[in-house]
Structures are given as structure tokens and as C-alpha cells.
GROMACS .gro file of C-alpha atoms in nm:
model
  325
    1MET     CA    1   0.019  -0.002   0.009
    2GLY     CA    2   0.117   0.382  -0.078
    3VAL     CA    3   0.249   0.421   0.280
    4HIS     CA    4   0.246   0.794   0.274
    5ARG     CA    5  -0.101   0.795   0.116
    6ALA     CA    6  -0.215   0.564   0.386
    7GLU     CA    7  -0.060   0.771   0.643
    8ALA     CA    8  -0.204   1.091   0.505
    9THR     CA    9  -0.568   0.901   0.535
   10ALA     CA   10  -0.540   0.841   0.874
   11ARG     CA   11  -0.413   1.178   0.980
   12GLU     CA   12  -0.732   1.308   0.798
   13MET     CA   13  -0.949   1.097   0.996
   14ARG     CA   14  -0.777   1.150   1.294
   15GLU     CA   15  -0.799   1.525   1.268
   16ALA     CA   16  -1.198   1.455   1.180
   17VAL     CA   17  -1.232   1.282   1.474
   18ARG     CA   18  -1.079   1.559   1.700
   19ALA     CA   19  -1.302   1.788   1.512
   20LEU     CA   20  -1.605   1.597   1.617
   21LEU     CA   21  -1.489   1.570   1.994
   22SER     CA   22  -1.454   1.918   2.007
   23VAL     CA   23  -1.821   2.010   1.882
   24LEU     CA   24  -1.940   1.751   2.143
   25ASP     CA   25  -2.075   1.789   2.473
   26PRO     CA   26  -1.915   1.585   2.770
   27ALA     CA   27  -2.250   1.362   2.790
   28GLN     CA   28  -2.231   1.289   2.407
   29VAL     CA   29  -1.853   1.217   2.409
   30ARG     CA   30  -1.920   0.930   2.671
   31GLU     CA   31  -2.186   0.801   2.444
   32LEU     CA   32  -1.935   0.796   2.143
   33ARG     CA   33  -1.681   0.646   2.349
   34ALA     CA   34  -1.866   0.366   2.523
   35ALA     CA   35  -1.693   0.052   2.406
   36PRO     CA   36  -1.470  -0.251   2.531
   37ASP     CA   37  -1.091  -0.202   2.610
   38ARG     CA   38  -0.982  -0.436   2.340
   39LEU     CA   39  -1.064  -0.363   1.997
   40ASP     CA   40  -1.101  -0.713   1.937
   41ALA     CA   41  -1.365  -0.807   2.189
   42PRO     CA   42  -1.615  -1.038   2.055
   43GLU     CA   43  -1.908  -0.763   2.095
   44LEU     CA   44  -1.766  -0.524   1.837
   45ARG     CA   45  -1.803  -0.773   1.557
   46GLU     CA   46  -2.176  -0.749   1.614
   47TRP     CA   47  -2.348  -0.539   1.356
   48THR     CA   48  -2.675  -0.503   1.155
   49TYR     CA   49  -2.819  -0.334   0.858
   50LEU     CA   50  -3.177  -0.322   0.951
   51PRO     CA   51  -3.352  -0.011   1.097
   52GLY     CA   52  -3.333   0.000   1.507
   53PRO     CA   53  -3.064   0.153   1.764
   54ARG     CA   54  -2.727   0.048   1.830
   55PRO     CA   55  -2.472   0.131   2.090
   56GLY     CA   56  -2.305   0.458   2.065
   57LEU     CA   57  -2.387   0.803   2.007
   58SER     CA   58  -2.714   0.870   1.799
   59THR     CA   59  -2.713   1.128   1.538
   60GLU     CA   60  -3.083   1.220   1.596
   61GLY     CA   61  -3.016   1.472   1.855
   62LEU     CA   62  -2.698   1.633   1.677
   63ASP     CA   63  -2.700   1.998   1.547
   64GLY     CA   64  -2.614   2.128   1.257
   65ARG     CA   65  -2.240   2.174   1.350
   66GLN     CA   66  -2.202   1.838   1.499
   67ARG     CA   67  -2.398   1.667   1.172
   68GLU     CA   68  -2.117   1.858   0.990
   69ALA     CA   69  -1.842   1.680   1.168
   70VAL     CA   70  -1.983   1.352   1.114
   71ASP     CA   71  -2.004   1.398   0.761
   72ALA     CA   72  -1.648   1.508   0.754
   73LEU     CA   73  -1.547   1.201   0.912
   74LEU     CA   74  -1.738   0.993   0.729
   75ALA     CA   75  -1.579   1.107   0.404
   76ALA     CA   76  -1.219   1.083   0.533
   77ALA     CA   77  -1.269   0.698   0.568
   78HIS     CA   78  -1.376   0.695   0.209
   79SER     CA   79  -1.285   0.802  -0.162
   80THR     CA   80  -1.494   1.078  -0.343
   81PRO     CA   81  -1.717   0.820  -0.515
   82GLY     CA   82  -1.715   0.614  -0.180
   83ALA     CA   83  -1.815   0.910   0.038
   84GLU     CA   84  -2.085   0.993  -0.210
   85LEU     CA   85  -2.233   0.646  -0.196
   86ALA     CA   86  -2.249   0.670   0.168
   87ARG     CA   87  -2.414   0.983   0.193
   88GLY     CA   88  -2.629   0.874  -0.062
   89ALA     CA   89  -2.782   0.591   0.143
   90VAL     CA   90  -2.852   0.864   0.405
   91GLU     CA   91  -3.045   1.059   0.159
   92VAL     CA   92  -3.240   0.761   0.007
   93GLU     CA   93  -3.338   0.659   0.372
   94ARG     CA   94  -3.481   1.010   0.430
   95HIS     CA   95  -3.673   0.960   0.113
   96ARG     CA   96  -3.820   0.637   0.224
   97ARG     CA   97  -3.918   0.765   0.574
   98THR     CA   98  -4.099   1.059   0.408
   99THR     CA   99  -4.278   0.826   0.183
  100VAL     CA  100  -4.391   0.631   0.473
  101GLY     CA  101  -4.486   0.948   0.690
  102ALA     CA  102  -4.183   0.909   0.967
  103THR     CA  103  -4.041   1.229   0.894
  104GLY     CA  104  -3.737   1.342   1.133
  105PRO     CA  105  -3.383   1.340   1.194
  106ASP     CA  106  -3.139   1.067   1.036
  107ARG     CA  107  -3.058   0.784   1.307
  108TYR     CA  108  -2.754   0.641   1.276
  109TRP     CA  109  -2.524   0.579   1.587
  110MET     CA  110  -2.147   0.593   1.599
  111ARG     CA  111  -1.883   0.478   1.817
  112LEU     CA  112  -1.516   0.562   1.892
  113LEU     CA  113  -1.323   0.307   1.986
  114GLY     CA  114  -0.957   0.331   2.118
  115ASP     CA  115  -0.754   0.666   2.118
  116PRO     CA  116  -0.708   0.827   1.810
  117ASP     CA  117  -0.400   1.054   1.983
  118GLY     CA  118  -0.253   0.729   2.139
  119ASP     CA  119   0.014   0.485   1.965
  120GLY     CA  120  -0.233   0.191   1.975
  121PRO     CA  121  -0.496   0.082   1.759
  122TRP     CA  122  -0.805   0.302   1.733
  123GLY     CA  123  -1.111   0.330   1.512
  124TRP     CA  124  -1.473   0.422   1.458
  125ARG     CA  125  -1.805   0.315   1.297
  126LEU     CA  126  -2.140   0.437   1.179
  127ASN     CA  127  -2.431   0.217   1.196
  128GLY     CA  128  -2.789   0.263   1.096
  129HIS     CA  129  -3.042   0.143   0.859
  130HIS     CA  130  -2.888   0.038   0.510
  131LEU     CA  131  -2.543   0.198   0.618
  132ALA     CA  132  -2.237   0.026   0.782
  133VAL     CA  133  -1.906   0.167   0.808
  134HIS     CA  134  -1.627   0.025   1.039
  135VAL     CA  135  -1.307   0.172   1.059
  136LEU     CA  136  -0.970   0.031   1.185
  137VAL     CA  137  -0.623   0.214   1.213
  138THR     CA  138  -0.307   0.092   1.340
  139ALA     CA  139   0.041   0.258   1.251
  140ALA     CA  140   0.065  -0.082   0.995
  141GLY     CA  141  -0.253   0.053   0.804
  142ILE     CA  142  -0.614   0.121   0.792
  143ARG     CA  143  -0.919  -0.139   0.730
  144VAL     CA  144  -1.292  -0.057   0.637
  145THR     CA  145  -1.458  -0.373   0.629
  146PRO     CA  146  -1.724  -0.493   0.658
  147HIS     CA  147  -1.854  -0.230   0.425
  148PHE     CA  148  -2.264  -0.248   0.374
  149VAL     CA  149  -2.477   0.025   0.158
  150GLY     CA  150  -2.815  -0.035   0.083
  151ALA     CA  151  -3.094   0.157  -0.101
  152GLU     CA  152  -3.496   0.117  -0.029
  153PRO     CA  153  -3.617   0.212  -0.283
  154ALA     CA  154  -3.340   0.086  -0.527
  155LEU     CA  155  -3.516   0.311  -0.797
  156ILE     CA  156  -3.678   0.627  -0.654
  157THR     CA  157  -3.982   0.753  -0.881
  158ASP     CA  158  -4.096   1.056  -0.703
  159GLY     CA  159  -4.007   1.371  -0.559
  160PRO     CA  160  -3.679   1.541  -0.596
  161GLN     CA  161  -3.479   1.241  -0.648
  162ALA     CA  162  -3.647   1.087  -0.903
  163GLY     CA  163  -3.480   0.873  -1.129
  164ARG     CA  164  -3.214   0.809  -0.851
  165ARG     CA  165  -3.069   0.466  -0.858
  166LEU     CA  166  -2.761   0.465  -0.577
  167LEU     CA  167  -2.649   0.103  -0.663
  168GLY     CA  168  -2.702   0.141  -1.049
  169PRO     CA  169  -2.342   0.079  -1.139
  170GLU     CA  170  -2.324  -0.204  -0.899
  171GLU     CA  171  -2.652  -0.348  -1.055
  172ASP     CA  172  -2.572  -0.275  -1.434
  173LEU     CA  173  -2.223  -0.400  -1.440
  174ALA     CA  174  -2.332  -0.744  -1.310
  175ARG     CA  175  -2.635  -0.751  -1.550
  176GLU     CA  176  -2.407  -0.679  -1.838
  177LEU     CA  177  -2.171  -0.958  -1.734
  178VAL     CA  178  -2.440  -1.242  -1.707
  179THR     CA  179  -2.657  -1.149  -1.972
  180GLY     CA  180  -2.317  -1.137  -2.205
  181LEU     CA  181  -2.260  -1.509  -2.105
  182ASP     CA  182  -2.268  -1.776  -2.374
  183ALA     CA  183  -2.520  -2.067  -2.241
  184GLY     CA  184  -2.242  -2.293  -2.142
  185ARG     CA  185  -2.111  -2.005  -1.907
  186ARG     CA  186  -2.412  -1.895  -1.815
  187ALA     CA  187  -2.530  -2.234  -1.677
  188ARG     CA  188  -2.215  -2.263  -1.468
  189ALA     CA  189  -2.258  -1.878  -1.346
  190VAL     CA  190  -2.661  -1.911  -1.262
  191PHE     CA  191  -2.681  -2.115  -0.979
  192ALA     CA  192  -3.082  -2.070  -0.898
  193ALA     CA  193  -3.400  -1.938  -1.116
  194ALA     CA  194  -3.520  -1.794  -0.805
  195PRO     CA  195  -3.314  -1.558  -0.610
  196PRO     CA  196  -3.217  -1.550  -0.225
  197ASP     CA  197  -3.448  -1.300  -0.006
  198ASP     CA  198  -3.137  -1.109   0.115
  199ILE     CA  199  -2.754  -1.134   0.095
  200LEU     CA  200  -2.644  -1.510   0.206
  201THR     CA  201  -2.362  -1.385   0.455
  202ARG     CA  202  -2.606  -1.136   0.652
  203ALA     CA  203  -2.480  -0.990   0.945
  204ASP     CA  204  -2.242  -1.268   1.025
  205PRO     CA  205  -1.950  -1.138   1.231
  206PHE     CA  206  -1.710  -1.394   1.011
  207ALA     CA  207  -1.727  -1.380   0.663
  208ASP     CA  208  -1.750  -1.721   0.523
  209PRO     CA  209  -1.693  -1.776   0.139
  210GLY     CA  210  -1.850  -2.113   0.193
  211LEU     CA  211  -2.176  -1.992   0.213
  212LEU     CA  212  -2.153  -1.851  -0.151
  213PRO     CA  213  -2.218  -2.088  -0.468
  214ALA     CA  214  -1.921  -2.183  -0.676
  215GLY     CA  215  -1.976  -1.976  -0.981
  216LEU     CA  216  -1.805  -1.909  -1.312
  217PRO     CA  217  -1.463  -1.853  -1.240
  218HIS     CA  218  -1.252  -1.551  -1.410
  219GLY     CA  219  -1.041  -1.801  -1.590
  220ASP     CA  220  -1.314  -1.959  -1.786
  221MET     CA  221  -1.444  -1.607  -1.911
  222THR     CA  222  -1.363  -1.430  -2.210
  223PRO     CA  223  -1.138  -1.116  -2.241
  224GLY     CA  224  -1.436  -0.895  -2.216
  225GLN     CA  225  -1.644  -1.069  -1.955
  226GLN     CA  226  -1.309  -1.061  -1.750
  227ARG     CA  227  -1.288  -0.685  -1.746
  228LEU     CA  228  -1.645  -0.658  -1.663
  229LEU     CA  229  -1.576  -0.891  -1.377
  230VAL     CA  230  -1.246  -0.661  -1.273
  231ARG     CA  231  -1.469  -0.324  -1.317
  232LEU     CA  232  -1.728  -0.488  -1.091
  233VAL     CA  233  -1.486  -0.575  -0.820
  234ARG     CA  234  -1.311  -0.241  -0.872
  235ARG     CA  235  -1.650  -0.048  -0.822
  236TYR     CA  236  -1.679  -0.201  -0.444
  237LEU     CA  237  -1.311  -0.205  -0.366
  238ASP     CA  238  -1.305   0.198  -0.490
  239ARG     CA  239  -1.530   0.266  -0.204
  240ALA     CA  240  -1.235   0.269   0.011
  241PRO     CA  241  -0.922   0.552   0.034
  242ALA     CA  242  -0.748   0.504  -0.274
  243ALA     CA  243  -0.415   0.349  -0.085
  244TYR     CA  244  -0.609   0.087   0.076
  245ALA     CA  245  -0.820   0.022  -0.247
  246GLU     CA  246  -0.476  -0.014  -0.434
  247GLN     CA  247  -0.364  -0.274  -0.159
  248CYS     CA  248  -0.651  -0.509  -0.200
  249TRP     CA  249  -0.676  -0.507  -0.569
  250ALA     CA  250  -0.275  -0.589  -0.568
  251GLU     CA  251  -0.352  -0.876  -0.340
  252THR     CA  252  -0.588  -0.999  -0.586
  253VAL     CA  253  -0.356  -0.951  -0.859
  254ALA     CA  254  -0.103  -1.133  -0.679
  255ARG     CA  255  -0.310  -1.442  -0.572
  256GLY     CA  256  -0.412  -1.439  -0.956
  257PRO     CA  257  -0.761  -1.285  -1.080
  258ASP     CA  258  -0.852  -1.647  -1.170
  259THR     CA  259  -0.925  -1.720  -0.818
  260LEU     CA  260  -1.203  -1.485  -0.876
  261ALA     CA  261  -1.558  -1.638  -0.942
  262PHE     CA  262  -1.920  -1.469  -1.017
  263ALA     CA  263  -2.267  -1.610  -0.960
  264TRP     CA  264  -2.603  -1.519  -1.004
  265ALA     CA  265  -2.977  -1.583  -0.928
  266GLY     CA  266  -3.283  -1.469  -1.036
  267GLY     CA  267  -3.416  -1.274  -1.354
  268ARG     CA  268  -3.200  -1.095  -1.609
  269ALA     CA  269  -3.409  -0.825  -1.726
  270PRO     CA  270  -3.439  -0.490  -1.559
  271GLY     CA  271  -3.662  -0.504  -1.279
  272ASP     CA  272  -3.647  -0.865  -1.200
  273ARG     CA  273  -3.577  -0.975  -0.850
  274HIS     CA  274  -3.208  -1.101  -0.858
  275TYR     CA  275  -2.889  -1.137  -0.672
  276TYR     CA  276  -2.522  -1.183  -0.750
  277CYS     CA  277  -2.206  -1.234  -0.570
  278VAL     CA  278  -1.814  -1.225  -0.635
  279ARG     CA  279  -1.586  -1.425  -0.435
  280GLY     CA  280  -1.201  -1.513  -0.371
  281PRO     CA  281  -0.973  -1.653  -0.137
  282ASP     CA  282  -0.981  -1.320   0.059
  283LEU     CA  283  -1.268  -1.117  -0.133
  284LEU     CA  284  -1.620  -1.150  -0.055
  285ILE     CA  285  -1.888  -0.901  -0.253
  286GLU     CA  286  -2.250  -0.975  -0.252
  287TYR     CA  287  -2.540  -0.789  -0.398
  288ASP     CA  288  -2.938  -0.827  -0.386
  289ASN     CA  289  -3.233  -0.660  -0.529
  290THR     CA  290  -3.523  -0.906  -0.420
  291GLN     CA  291  -3.739  -0.720  -0.165
  292ASP     CA  292  -4.023  -0.508  -0.259
  293ASP     CA  293  -4.036  -0.683  -0.590
  294GLY     CA  294  -3.701  -0.597  -0.693
  295ASN     CA  295  -3.700  -0.249  -0.539
  296HIS     CA  296  -3.466  -0.280  -0.281
  297ALA     CA  297  -3.114  -0.338  -0.286
  298HIS     CA  298  -2.827  -0.432  -0.045
  299SER     CA  299  -2.450  -0.452  -0.107
  300VAL     CA  300  -2.154  -0.570   0.104
  301TRP     CA  301  -1.786  -0.590   0.077
  302ARG     CA  302  -1.618  -0.835   0.311
  303HIS     CA  303  -1.246  -0.918   0.359
  304VAL     CA  304  -1.193  -1.256   0.517
  305ARG     CA  305  -0.841  -1.156   0.694
  306HIS     CA  306  -0.890  -0.768   0.726
  307ASP     CA  307  -1.298  -0.779   0.856
  308TRP     CA  308  -1.268  -0.529   1.188
  309GLY     CA  309  -0.919  -0.509   1.124
  310ALA     CA  310  -0.841  -0.842   1.247
  311ASP     CA  311  -0.505  -0.919   1.123
  312LEU     CA  312  -0.343  -0.555   1.261
  313LEU     CA  313  -0.494  -0.605   1.561
  314ARG     CA  314  -0.379  -0.935   1.596
  315ALA     CA  315  -0.023  -0.853   1.486
  316HIS     CA  316  -0.068  -0.537   1.765
  317TYR     CA  317  -0.156  -0.744   2.038
  318THR     CA  318   0.104  -1.021   1.978
  319GLU     CA  319   0.375  -0.791   1.942
  320ARG     CA  320   0.264  -0.576   2.229
  321HIS     CA  321   0.161  -0.869   2.467
  322GLY     CA  322   0.242  -1.163   2.355
  323PRO     CA  323   0.033  -1.441   2.174
  324ARG     CA  324  -0.311  -1.500   2.377
  325HIS     CA  325  -0.398  -1.830   2.532
   0.00000   0.00000   0.00000
């Protein structure tokens, strides 16, 4: 990973956290910091993308300056398009609440883990309906998975956002890939006529590629199909700051792109209920648009070794404290 770029990202996030802390009152800071001492505590792997309260500081009661500080921290943990996607999840959620008559402030929960001004690991997370961002920072690098973005509705048909498809590129690239397969390759890629009702890994604390179908390997695709698969994978990786996205892609290339495989279920026409996934030795991507008659989308990027910063935390605690028994 570009060390200097990664360090710059960590500095930007650290400054954004300091700015947030400076505009919160003491009670809000206590809620924000309420977390176990160790960042590898099992409870910190508990997450959900469904509606409902979480531990931490609720954004519901934040004033304008505080909300701006949260937005700046969210932006610091993403690339420019990644930040737009995360903000978009909030904006689409506002539209959904308006359509059902549930107007009011945004309801997300934020936690600060560890001390960003210390020399140990630290991180933060923002969770709520259809948005889950998890960040871990150490001197050795950053981690940003699990990363979940959803959109309900997937296509907005009325109001100021009419025509918006927040996850349109994620859907369109995969559809172009599956519809361009010949009959033989499509038979290997399409594992079911009816899609699952949700992503298969749900909110599992550990990403398990074994839950996903085998699919069609990259090596068995035509060059044009391979390029589409790479574009699809990069679409997810590029949610992250550039240095980390490049690290993840470089690791995939080092293992060989042929370790990637693509699978699809459901209809292939726009508007059909459908699901797809991409899996590799470390990479796990899922997308579904099955609920609400195919107008309610979920997307998630998981990393088998990096989720929750597990690899960095393991290295840190082993170096500082010796192996745990």
C-alpha cells in the first residue's frame, strides 16, 4: 500500500475525529466512546443493517455543526465516490421515511474505539438502516470492512430524487456480465432461478466464502467478460481510500485474478428480482435486489482476513502483549 497515502488518510481521519470531539458536549463524548477496552472484543463484531438502535452516540439529536463533523469523518474514510455512496444511503433513507410519513432526523449510531491520539489501534464505526461503516487504524495501515450500503427504494420514482438509482452501477455491471455469457458459461454462473431473499452472509460476524455458490471463474470467461468482472470488483474496492483499495486489488492480482468467481440468481431483465456475488480467497462481495418486488437493494464488501481490522489487531496485540492463550 502507498505508505505515505495511507498515513495521510489516517491523519485526515484523526483530525476529523478531533473536530467532532470539539463540538460534542461531555455526555455525548461519553456515549461516543462507550466501548470495550480491547478492539478485538467479540461484541465489536456484532452489527446489523436493519432499522433499530445500536450502541453509541445517536445522530438523531446532533445540531448542524455536529452533523457536519460526522459527515467530514465519514468522507475521510472513503474515496470521493465512496463518500458520495455513503451519503447517498442516508439521502435515500430520508426519502423512504418521507414516503411512509416517518419524517424526522437521521438515525445512525456512532462509536469511537480506542484513542486516536495514542500509539495503539483505534477506529470508529457508523451504523444504521442500510449503512454500516467500520474503520480500524494502526501504524501498519487501515481497514474498512465490513462495508454495507443499501437503498430502499433501489429506484426512486417520485420527488426531488426521482430517477435516482444509488446502486445502479453495481447492478448494471453485473447484469451486463451475466447477459453477455453464452449458454454454457451462463449455466455455470446462474445457480438458481429464484434469488435468495437477502445477502447470504447477512450480518455474520465472520465472512465465510463457503456460504456462496461456486460460480463461474474469471479464468473461464472471455477477455471482455473478464474486464467486466474486474470493473465490478473495482467498483466495490474503490469505495475505500485509494491506498487501501490499491492494496486490496494488488493482493488479488498477486493471487491471480482467476481466483475470482461470479455467480447470479434470479431474472436478468431490469426490474427482475435478482442476486449476485463475487468471491475469492479473501474477497467477498454480495448484492441483492429482491425485496419490495425488486426495488430494495443491498450491497456488501467483506474481506476474510481484514474484516474488523482483525489482522492488524492480531499483529499489534501479539507484538505488544505476546500471543493470547
